[in-house]
Tab-separated table of N, CA and C in Angstrom:
chain	number	residue	atom	x	y	z
A	19	UNK	N	-4.926	-12.698	-0.209
A	19	UNK	CA	-6.040	-12.436	-1.096
A	19	UNK	C	-5.987	-13.304	-2.340
A	20	UNK	N	-7.092	-13.329	-3.031
A	20	UNK	CA	-7.157	-14.105	-4.251
A	20	UNK	C	-6.058	-13.672	-5.203
A	21	UNK	N	-5.392	-14.642	-5.792
A	21	UNK	CA	-4.367	-14.336	-6.781
A	21	UNK	C	-2.953	-14.307	-6.253
A	22	UNK	N	-2.756	-14.204	-4.928
A	22	UNK	CA	-1.385	-14.125	-4.401
A	22	UNK	C	-0.626	-15.403	-4.651
A	23	UNK	N	-1.320	-16.555	-4.606
A	23	UNK	CA	-0.617	-17.806	-4.835
A	23	UNK	C	-0.402	-18.075	-6.311
A	24	UNK	N	-0.948	-17.229	-7.163
A	24	UNK	CA	-0.828	-17.433	-8.604
A	24	UNK	C	-0.011	-16.340	-9.276
A	25	UNK	N	0.887	-15.715	-8.522
A	25	UNK	CA	1.719	-14.674	-9.122
A	25	UNK	C	2.606	-15.286	-10.189
A	26	UNK	N	2.798	-14.604	-11.311
A	26	UNK	CA	3.666	-15.115	-12.367
A	26	UNK	C	5.105	-15.247	-11.877
A	27	UNK	N	5.852	-16.116	-12.520
A	27	UNK	CA	7.249	-16.288	-12.162
A	27	UNK	C	7.973	-14.955	-12.271
A	28	UNK	N	8.761	-14.646	-11.270
A	28	UNK	CA	9.505	-13.387	-11.271
A	28	UNK	C	8.781	-12.243	-10.586
A	29	UNK	N	7.496	-12.398	-10.277
A	29	UNK	CA	6.740	-11.378	-9.565
A	29	UNK	C	6.581	-11.851	-8.128
A	30	UNK	N	6.968	-11.023	-7.184
A	30	UNK	CA	6.922	-11.402	-5.781
A	30	UNK	C	6.352	-10.270	-4.957
A	31	UNK	N	5.598	-10.586	-3.876
A	31	UNK	CA	5.134	-9.515	-3.002
A	31	UNK	C	6.264	-8.950	-2.159
A	32	UNK	N	7.416	-9.609	-2.154
A	32	UNK	CA	8.587	-9.092	-1.457
A	32	UNK	C	9.618	-8.694	-2.507
A	33	UNK	N	10.198	-7.539	-2.332
A	33	UNK	CA	11.154	-7.040	-3.316
A	33	UNK	C	12.370	-6.472	-2.609
A	34	UNK	N	13.492	-6.372	-3.305
A	34	UNK	CA	14.670	-5.748	-2.695
A	34	UNK	C	14.461	-4.249	-2.537
A	35	UNK	N	15.305	-3.638	-1.740
A	35	UNK	CA	15.224	-2.207	-1.495
A	35	UNK	C	15.349	-1.457	-2.811
A	36	UNK	N	14.445	-0.513	-3.030
A	36	UNK	CA	14.422	0.263	-4.261
A	36	UNK	C	15.258	1.526	-4.168
A	37	UNK	N	14.893	2.523	-4.915
A	37	UNK	CA	15.676	3.739	-5.033
A	37	UNK	C	15.157	4.860	-4.140
A	38	UNK	N	14.469	4.531	-3.038
A	38	UNK	CA	13.867	5.565	-2.209
A	38	UNK	C	14.821	6.126	-1.168
A	39	UNK	N	16.040	5.545	-1.044
A	39	UNK	CA	17.055	6.053	-0.127
A	39	UNK	C	16.508	6.161	1.297
A	40	UNK	N	16.057	5.026	1.843
A	40	UNK	CA	15.446	5.010	3.168
A	40	UNK	C	16.217	4.087	4.084
A	41	UNK	N	15.971	4.248	5.374
A	41	UNK	CA	16.514	3.311	6.351
A	41	UNK	C	15.379	2.480	6.918
A	42	UNK	N	15.706	1.328	7.466
A	42	UNK	CA	14.763	0.438	8.132
A	42	UNK	C	13.611	-0.019	7.241
A	43	UNK	N	13.900	-0.324	6.000
A	43	UNK	CA	12.862	-0.876	5.134
A	43	UNK	C	12.652	-2.333	5.504
A	44	UNK	N	11.405	-2.726	5.625
A	44	UNK	CA	11.072	-4.100	5.972
A	44	UNK	C	10.819	-4.902	4.708
A	45	UNK	N	11.797	-4.916	3.813
A	45	UNK	CA	11.598	-5.626	2.561
A	45	UNK	C	11.603	-7.133	2.753
A	46	UNK	N	12.144	-7.619	3.885
A	46	UNK	CA	12.158	-9.044	4.137
A	46	UNK	C	10.905	-9.514	4.878
A	47	UNK	N	10.046	-8.592	5.246
A	47	UNK	CA	8.798	-8.950	5.925
A	47	UNK	C	7.754	-9.270	4.862
A	48	UNK	N	7.062	-10.372	5.044
A	48	UNK	CA	6.024	-10.707	4.082
A	48	UNK	C	4.928	-9.653	4.130
A	49	UNK	N	4.501	-9.239	2.965
A	49	UNK	CA	3.500	-8.185	2.863
A	49	UNK	C	2.200	-8.588	3.566
A	50	UNK	N	1.773	-9.808	3.371
A	50	UNK	CA	0.509	-10.251	3.976
A	50	UNK	C	0.571	-10.187	5.504
A	51	UNK	N	1.691	-10.600	6.096
A	51	UNK	CA	1.826	-10.571	7.548
A	51	UNK	C	1.822	-9.137	8.065
A	52	UNK	N	2.426	-8.235	7.331
A	52	UNK	CA	2.432	-6.839	7.738
A	52	UNK	C	1.024	-6.264	7.697
A	53	UNK	N	0.275	-6.567	6.632
A	53	UNK	CA	-1.109	-6.099	6.557
A	53	UNK	C	-1.935	-6.686	7.699
A	54	UNK	N	-1.715	-7.955	8.038
A	54	UNK	CA	-2.442	-8.573	9.144
A	54	UNK	C	-2.063	-7.912	10.473
A	55	UNK	N	-0.779	-7.632	10.654
A	55	UNK	CA	-0.300	-7.013	11.881
A	55	UNK	C	-0.995	-5.668	12.124
A	56	UNK	N	-1.299	-4.940	11.041
A	56	UNK	CA	-1.964	-3.643	11.153
A	56	UNK	C	-3.450	-3.726	10.806
A	57	UNK	N	-4.016	-4.949	10.873
A	57	UNK	CA	-5.449	-5.149	10.623
A	57	UNK	C	-5.881	-4.528	9.296
A	58	UNK	N	-5.073	-4.746	8.262
A	58	UNK	CA	-5.324	-4.192	6.918
A	58	UNK	C	-5.495	-2.678	6.934
A	59	UNK	N	-4.924	-2.035	7.926
A	59	UNK	CA	-4.916	-0.579	8.062
A	59	UNK	C	-6.316	0.012	8.220
A	60	UNK	N	-7.260	-0.800	8.718
A	60	UNK	CA	-8.599	-0.279	9.015
A	60	UNK	C	-8.493	0.716	10.155
A	61	UNK	N	-9.088	1.874	9.987
A	61	UNK	CA	-9.045	2.910	11.005
A	61	UNK	C	-7.760	3.719	11.006
A	62	UNK	N	-6.847	3.419	10.090
A	62	UNK	CA	-5.612	4.202	9.972
A	62	UNK	C	-5.937	5.554	9.341
A	63	UNK	N	-4.980	6.451	9.360
A	63	UNK	CA	-5.154	7.757	8.730
A	63	UNK	C	-4.178	7.897	7.571
A	64	UNK	N	-4.686	8.368	6.446
A	64	UNK	CA	-3.841	8.644	5.295
A	64	UNK	C	-3.077	9.923	5.572
A	65	UNK	N	-1.762	9.829	5.591
A	65	UNK	CA	-0.905	10.977	5.854
A	65	UNK	C	-0.503	11.674	4.558
A	66	UNK	N	-0.139	10.877	3.549
A	66	UNK	CA	0.283	11.490	2.281
A	66	UNK	C	0.337	10.452	1.174
A	67	UNK	N	0.298	10.965	-0.052
A	67	UNK	CA	0.502	10.161	-1.252
A	67	UNK	C	1.548	10.896	-2.076
A	68	UNK	N	2.587	10.177	-2.473
A	68	UNK	CA	3.663	10.772	-3.260
A	68	UNK	C	3.813	9.997	-4.556
A	69	UNK	N	3.720	10.694	-5.658
A	69	UNK	CA	3.978	10.109	-6.970
A	69	UNK	C	5.375	10.570	-7.357
A	70	UNK	N	6.265	9.622	-7.618
A	70	UNK	CA	7.652	9.949	-7.917
A	70	UNK	C	7.994	9.484	-9.326
A	71	UNK	N	8.420	10.415	-10.159
A	71	UNK	CA	8.843	10.098	-11.510
A	71	UNK	C	10.326	9.757	-11.459
A	72	UNK	N	10.637	8.451	-11.553
A	72	UNK	CA	11.997	7.964	-11.396
A	72	UNK	C	12.784	8.161	-12.681
A	73	UNK	N	12.224	7.786	-13.785
A	73	UNK	CA	12.813	7.957	-15.113
A	73	UNK	C	11.719	8.479	-16.027
A	74	UNK	N	12.063	8.678	-17.281
A	74	UNK	CA	11.056	9.138	-18.230
A	74	UNK	C	9.913	8.146	-18.379
A	75	UNK	N	10.182	6.877	-18.129
A	75	UNK	CA	9.148	5.866	-18.340
A	75	UNK	C	8.816	5.076	-17.075
A	76	UNK	N	9.199	5.577	-15.900
A	76	UNK	CA	8.959	4.837	-14.663
A	76	UNK	C	8.388	5.750	-13.582
A	77	UNK	N	7.338	5.264	-12.909
A	77	UNK	CA	6.700	5.990	-11.806
A	77	UNK	C	6.654	5.069	-10.602
A	78	UNK	N	7.016	5.587	-9.428
A	78	UNK	CA	6.850	4.885	-8.160
A	78	UNK	C	5.881	5.701	-7.311
A	79	UNK	N	5.226	5.038	-6.377
A	79	UNK	CA	4.265	5.707	-5.512
A	79	UNK	C	4.528	5.348	-4.057
A	80	UNK	N	4.374	6.313	-3.183
A	80	UNK	CA	4.492	6.099	-1.742
A	80	UNK	C	3.192	6.537	-1.078
A	81	UNK	N	2.556	5.631	-0.354
A	81	UNK	CA	1.364	5.933	0.430
A	81	UNK	C	1.771	5.830	1.893
A	82	UNK	N	1.653	6.926	2.621
A	82	UNK	CA	2.039	6.961	4.034
A	82	UNK	C	0.789	7.019	4.896
A	83	UNK	N	0.752	6.144	5.911
A	83	UNK	CA	-0.387	6.089	6.814
A	83	UNK	C	0.104	6.081	8.257
A	84	UNK	N	-0.773	6.484	9.154
A	84	UNK	CA	-0.534	6.372	10.590
A	84	UNK	C	-1.512	5.312	11.080
A	85	UNK	N	-0.963	4.221	11.660
A	85	UNK	CA	-1.802	3.078	12.005
A	85	UNK	C	-1.395	2.506	13.357
A	86	UNK	N	-2.289	1.709	13.936
A	86	UNK	CA	-2.014	0.998	15.175
A	86	UNK	C	-1.614	-0.425	14.861
A	87	UNK	N	-0.553	-0.899	15.490
A	87	UNK	CA	-0.137	-2.287	15.375
A	87	UNK	C	-0.972	-3.091	16.360
A	88	UNK	N	-1.816	-3.981	15.859
A	88	UNK	CA	-2.724	-4.725	16.741
A	88	UNK	C	-1.989	-5.712	17.634
A	89	UNK	N	-0.712	-6.002	17.340
A	89	UNK	CA	0.048	-6.957	18.132
A	89	UNK	C	0.842	-6.310	19.265
A	90	UNK	N	0.897	-5.000	19.293
A	90	UNK	CA	1.636	-4.314	20.342
A	90	UNK	C	0.719	-4.032	21.526
A	91	UNK	N	1.208	-4.313	22.733
A	91	UNK	CA	0.402	-4.079	23.930
A	91	UNK	C	0.112	-2.597	24.141
A	92	UNK	N	1.057	-1.745	23.786
A	92	UNK	CA	0.882	-0.315	24.018
A	92	UNK	C	-0.082	0.327	23.024
A	93	UNK	N	-0.378	-0.367	21.933
A	93	UNK	CA	-1.267	0.147	20.885
A	93	UNK	C	-0.805	1.523	20.386
A	94	UNK	N	0.487	1.704	20.310
A	94	UNK	CA	1.013	2.993	19.853
A	94	UNK	C	0.868	3.137	18.346
A	95	UNK	N	0.744	4.378	17.932
A	95	UNK	CA	0.649	4.655	16.503
A	95	UNK	C	2.005	4.437	15.854
A	96	UNK	N	1.970	3.915	14.656
A	96	UNK	CA	3.192	3.716	13.880
A	96	UNK	C	2.979	4.354	12.512
A	97	UNK	N	3.996	4.982	11.999
A	97	UNK	CA	3.967	5.505	10.628
A	97	UNK	C	4.443	4.401	9.701
A	98	UNK	N	3.626	4.115	8.698
A	98	UNK	CA	3.939	3.048	7.757
A	98	UNK	C	3.908	3.630	6.349
A	99	UNK	N	4.948	3.337	5.584
A	99	UNK	CA	5.020	3.746	4.183
A	99	UNK	C	4.868	2.505	3.315
A	100	UNK	N	3.929	2.559	2.385
A	100	UNK	CA	3.711	1.470	1.437
A	100	UNK	C	4.131	1.999	0.066
A	101	UNK	N	5.057	1.304	-0.564
A	101	UNK	CA	5.583	1.723	-1.858
A	101	UNK	C	5.092	0.772	-2.935
A	102	UNK	N	4.542	1.316	-3.996
A	102	UNK	CA	4.199	0.534	-5.174
A	102	UNK	C	5.200	0.976	-6.235
A	103	UNK	N	5.983	0.025	-6.715
A	103	UNK	CA	7.080	0.339	-7.624
A	103	UNK	C	6.722	0.041	-9.068
A	104	UNK	N	7.261	0.838	-9.958
A	104	UNK	CA	7.017	0.738	-11.398
A	104	UNK	C	5.514	0.702	-11.675
A	105	UNK	N	4.851	1.756	-11.244
A	105	UNK	CA	3.391	1.861	-11.342
A	105	UNK	C	2.962	1.907	-12.811
A	106	UNK	N	2.003	1.056	-13.144
A	106	UNK	CA	1.472	1.035	-14.504
A	106	UNK	C	0.116	1.727	-14.596
A	107	UNK	N	-0.575	1.835	-13.445
A	107	UNK	CA	-1.884	2.478	-13.433
A	107	UNK	C	-2.191	2.953	-12.019
A	108	UNK	N	-2.810	4.129	-11.923
A	108	UNK	CA	-3.257	4.605	-10.615
A	108	UNK	C	-4.433	5.537	-10.785
A	109	UNK	N	-5.150	5.741	-9.682
A	109	UNK	CA	-6.292	6.647	-9.678
A	109	UNK	C	-6.324	7.378	-8.348
A	110	UNK	N	-6.583	8.678	-8.419
A	110	UNK	CA	-6.741	9.515	-7.228
A	110	UNK	C	-8.018	10.329	-7.377
A	111	UNK	N	-9.140	9.650	-7.549
A	111	UNK	CA	-10.422	10.329	-7.730
A	111	UNK	C	-11.055	10.652	-6.389
A	112	UNK	N	-10.332	11.315	-5.544
A	112	UNK	CA	-10.822	11.653	-4.214
A	112	UNK	C	-10.621	13.135	-3.990
A	113	UNK	N	-11.627	13.800	-3.488
A	113	UNK	CA	-11.516	15.219	-3.189
A	113	UNK	C	-10.544	15.428	-2.038
A	114	UNK	N	-9.762	16.477	-2.068
A	114	UNK	CA	-8.822	16.737	-0.975
A	114	UNK	C	-9.555	16.967	0.343
A	115	UNK	N	-8.958	16.459	1.417
A	115	UNK	CA	-9.463	16.692	2.771
A	115	UNK	C	-8.649	17.810	3.383
A	116	UNK	N	-9.259	18.557	4.288
A	116	UNK	CA	-8.498	19.580	5.000
A	116	UNK	C	-7.786	18.980	6.210
A	117	UNK	N	-8.163	17.745	6.583
A	117	UNK	CA	-7.528	17.028	7.686
A	117	UNK	C	-7.118	15.655	7.187
A	118	UNK	N	-6.409	14.913	8.042
A	118	UNK	CA	-6.017	13.556	7.663
A	118	UNK	C	-7.247	12.719	7.338
A	119	UNK	N	-7.169	11.956	6.273
A	119	UNK	CA	-8.301	11.148	5.838
A	119	UNK	C	-8.299	9.800	6.553
A	120	UNK	N	-9.370	9.468	7.273
A	120	UNK	CA	-9.443	8.142	7.886
A	120	UNK	C	-9.691	7.081	6.818
A	121	UNK	N	-9.082	5.932	6.999
A	121	UNK	CA	-9.242	4.819	6.055
A	121	UNK	C	-10.141	3.786	6.736
A	122	UNK	N	-11.434	4.014	6.680
A	122	UNK	CA	-12.384	3.155	7.384
A	122	UNK	C	-12.380	1.723	6.869
A	123	UNK	N	-12.322	1.538	5.565
A	123	UNK	CA	-12.402	0.196	4.976
A	123	UNK	C	-11.042	-0.490	4.912
A	124	UNK	N	-9.972	0.194	5.271
A	124	UNK	CA	-8.644	-0.397	5.234
A	124	UNK	C	-8.011	-0.296	3.853
A	125	UNK	N	-6.873	-0.921	3.727
A	125	UNK	CA	-6.148	-0.973	2.456
A	125	UNK	C	-6.176	-2.419	1.984
A	126	UNK	N	-6.600	-2.623	0.747
A	126	UNK	CA	-6.707	-3.971	0.192
A	126	UNK	C	-5.579	-4.232	-0.790
A	127	UNK	N	-5.029	-5.430	-0.712
A	127	UNK	CA	-4.018	-5.874	-1.666
A	127	UNK	C	-4.699	-6.538	-2.847
A	128	UNK	N	-4.080	-6.429	-4.008
A	128	UNK	CA	-4.582	-7.117	-5.187
A	128	UNK	C	-3.395	-7.641	-5.976
A	129	UNK	N	-3.527	-8.844	-6.494
A	129	UNK	CA	-2.533	-9.415	-7.396
A	129	UNK	C	-3.263	-10.082	-8.548
A	130	UNK	N	-2.870	-9.742	-9.751
A	130	UNK	CA	-3.475	-10.341	-10.931
A	130	UNK	C	-2.890	-9.771	-12.186
A	131	UNK	N	-2.973	-10.516	-13.248
A	131	UNK	CA	-2.460	-10.100	-14.555
A	131	UNK	C	-0.994	-9.676	-14.481
A	132	UNK	N	-0.214	-10.337	-13.612
A	132	UNK	CA	1.202	-10.041	-13.495
A	132	UNK	C	1.525	-8.767	-12.748
A	133	UNK	N	0.546	-8.165	-12.093
A	133	UNK	CA	0.737	-6.914	-11.355
A	133	UNK	C	0.272	-7.092	-9.917
A	134	UNK	N	0.775	-6.230	-9.026
A	134	UNK	CA	0.294	-6.196	-7.661
A	134	UNK	C	0.021	-4.747	-7.295
A	135	UNK	N	-0.917	-4.538	-6.370
A	135	UNK	CA	-1.252	-3.162	-6.033
A	135	UNK	C	-2.067	-3.064	-4.766
A	136	UNK	N	-2.444	-1.814	-4.458
A	136	UNK	CA	-3.239	-1.533	-3.264
A	136	UNK	C	-4.417	-0.631	-3.627
A	137	UNK	N	-5.535	-0.882	-2.952
A	137	UNK	CA	-6.697	0.001	-2.958
A	137	UNK	C	-6.694	0.684	-1.607
A	138	UNK	N	-6.794	2.000	-1.587
A	138	UNK	CA	-6.717	2.748	-0.333
A	138	UNK	C	-8.118	3.132	0.132
A	139	UNK	N	-8.729	2.238	0.907
A	139	UNK	CA	-9.941	2.534	1.644
A	139	UNK	C	-11.213	2.780	0.882
A	140	UNK	N	-11.276	2.439	-0.367
A	140	UNK	CA	-12.493	2.735	-1.113
A	140	UNK	C	-13.363	1.509	-1.341
A	141	UNK	N	-12.780	0.339	-1.379
A	141	UNK	CA	-13.564	-0.875	-1.548
A	141	UNK	C	-13.872	-1.454	-0.172
A	142	UNK	N	-15.080	-1.937	0.009
A	142	UNK	CA	-15.471	-2.485	1.310
A	142	UNK	C	-15.078	-3.955	1.446
A	143	UNK	N	-14.505	-4.524	0.403
A	143	UNK	CA	-14.150	-5.942	0.402
A	143	UNK	C	-12.891	-6.147	-0.439
A	144	UNK	N	-12.332	-7.328	-0.328
A	144	UNK	CA	-11.137	-7.683	-1.087
A	144	UNK	C	-11.499	-7.801	-2.578
A	145	UNK	N	-10.849	-7.038	-3.469
A	145	UNK	CA	-11.161	-7.149	-4.896
A	145	UNK	C	-10.723	-8.500	-5.447
A	146	UNK	N	-11.570	-9.095	-6.274
A	146	UNK	CA	-11.282	-10.411	-6.839
A	146	UNK	C	-10.828	-10.336	-8.295
A	147	UNK	N	-11.178	-9.250	-8.985
A	147	UNK	CA	-10.802	-9.114	-10.388
A	147	UNK	C	-10.121	-7.768	-10.612
A	148	UNK	N	-9.385	-7.681	-11.704
A	148	UNK	CA	-8.734	-6.422	-12.044
A	148	UNK	C	-9.773	-5.331	-12.291
A	149	UNK	N	-10.883	-5.672	-12.935
A	149	UNK	CA	-11.931	-4.701	-13.212
A	149	UNK	C	-12.511	-4.131	-11.914
A	150	UNK	N	-12.705	-4.996	-10.935
A	150	UNK	CA	-13.213	-4.556	-9.635
A	150	UNK	C	-12.181	-3.664	-8.940
A	151	UNK	N	-10.906	-4.040	-9.025
A	151	UNK	CA	-9.838	-3.278	-8.385
A	151	UNK	C	-9.736	-1.874	-8.970
A	152	UNK	N	-9.721	-1.752	-10.289
A	152	UNK	CA	-9.536	-0.435	-10.917
A	152	UNK	C	-10.793	0.426	-10.854
A	153	UNK	N	-11.906	-0.117	-10.354
A	153	UNK	CA	-13.110	0.686	-10.148
A	153	UNK	C	-12.991	1.534	-8.877
A	154	UNK	N	-11.962	1.268	-8.070
A	154	UNK	CA	-11.747	2.027	-6.840
A	154	UNK	C	-11.400	3.472	-7.171
A	155	UNK	N	-11.715	4.370	-6.245
A	155	UNK	CA	-11.396	5.787	-6.446
A	155	UNK	C	-9.936	6.098	-6.141
A	156	UNK	N	-9.263	5.237	-5.360
A	156	UNK	CA	-7.857	5.470	-5.047
A	156	UNK	C	-7.124	4.132	-5.058
A	157	UNK	N	-6.370	3.885	-6.126
A	157	UNK	CA	-5.606	2.646	-6.217
A	157	UNK	C	-4.273	2.913	-6.900
A	158	UNK	N	-3.341	1.980	-6.680
A	158	UNK	CA	-2.020	2.031	-7.302
A	158	UNK	C	-1.651	0.609	-7.696
A	159	UNK	N	-1.311	0.395	-8.954
A	159	UNK	CA	-1.011	-0.929	-9.487
A	159	UNK	C	0.369	-0.893	-10.116
A	160	UNK	N	1.226	-1.824	-9.732
A	160	UNK	CA	2.583	-1.831	-10.252
A	160	UNK	C	3.201	-3.202	-10.279
A	161	UNK	N	4.546	-3.240	-10.270
A	161	UNK	CA	5.263	-4.495	-10.388
A	161	UNK	C	5.675	-5.077	-9.047
A	162	UNK	N	5.793	-4.258	-8.002
A	162	UNK	CA	6.271	-4.751	-6.713
A	162	UNK	C	5.800	-3.811	-5.598
A	163	UNK	N	5.824	-4.338	-4.381
A	163	UNK	CA	5.443	-3.559	-3.208
A	163	UNK	C	6.552	-3.671	-2.165
A	164	UNK	N	6.848	-2.570	-1.512
A	164	UNK	CA	7.745	-2.536	-0.361
A	164	UNK	C	7.010	-1.855	0.782
A	165	UNK	N	7.386	-2.201	2.003
A	165	UNK	CA	6.792	-1.566	3.171
A	165	UNK	C	7.913	-1.119	4.099
A	166	UNK	N	7.778	0.078	4.621
A	166	UNK	CA	8.708	0.612	5.629
A	166	UNK	C	7.888	0.952	6.853
A	167	UNK	N	8.240	0.334	8.002
A	167	UNK	CA	7.583	0.621	9.268
A	167	UNK	C	8.524	1.536	10.047
A	168	UNK	N	8.051	2.724	10.355
A	168	UNK	CA	8.873	3.710	11.050
A	168	UNK	C	8.654	3.637	12.546
A	169	UNK	N	9.695	3.954	13.299
A	169	UNK	CA	9.586	3.989	14.771
A	169	UNK	C	8.784	5.170	15.232
């Protein structure tokens, strides 16, 4: 997406394993390739959103989805966790669903102003500006992203 090639020095879409105490984190997988592998999570289901207060001044977020890997012949569902670390801004202006929420528009990546983040299914297109990104009803903006693909 726009802005990925212009990330400030020290900001990377790939980050080392954080403090989530998980196994099989795909921190060495490029974020863009993972999003492509899952077709930007179009048609995936939102399983959960977790806001984690790590320290008094630090928040991490975990967005869990159930998605199909478009590259697998079996088209089996995979559980994918997307982590936005050291969140500086987020929005959850969405009414609760009684069932899993389908993500029709997919999940969009955004990088700009020294931050990276995700929009969860509310924008119909790739956001080009920070103002456009934060207009989404469900977004998370932070310093780094990690992805865990579960078996």
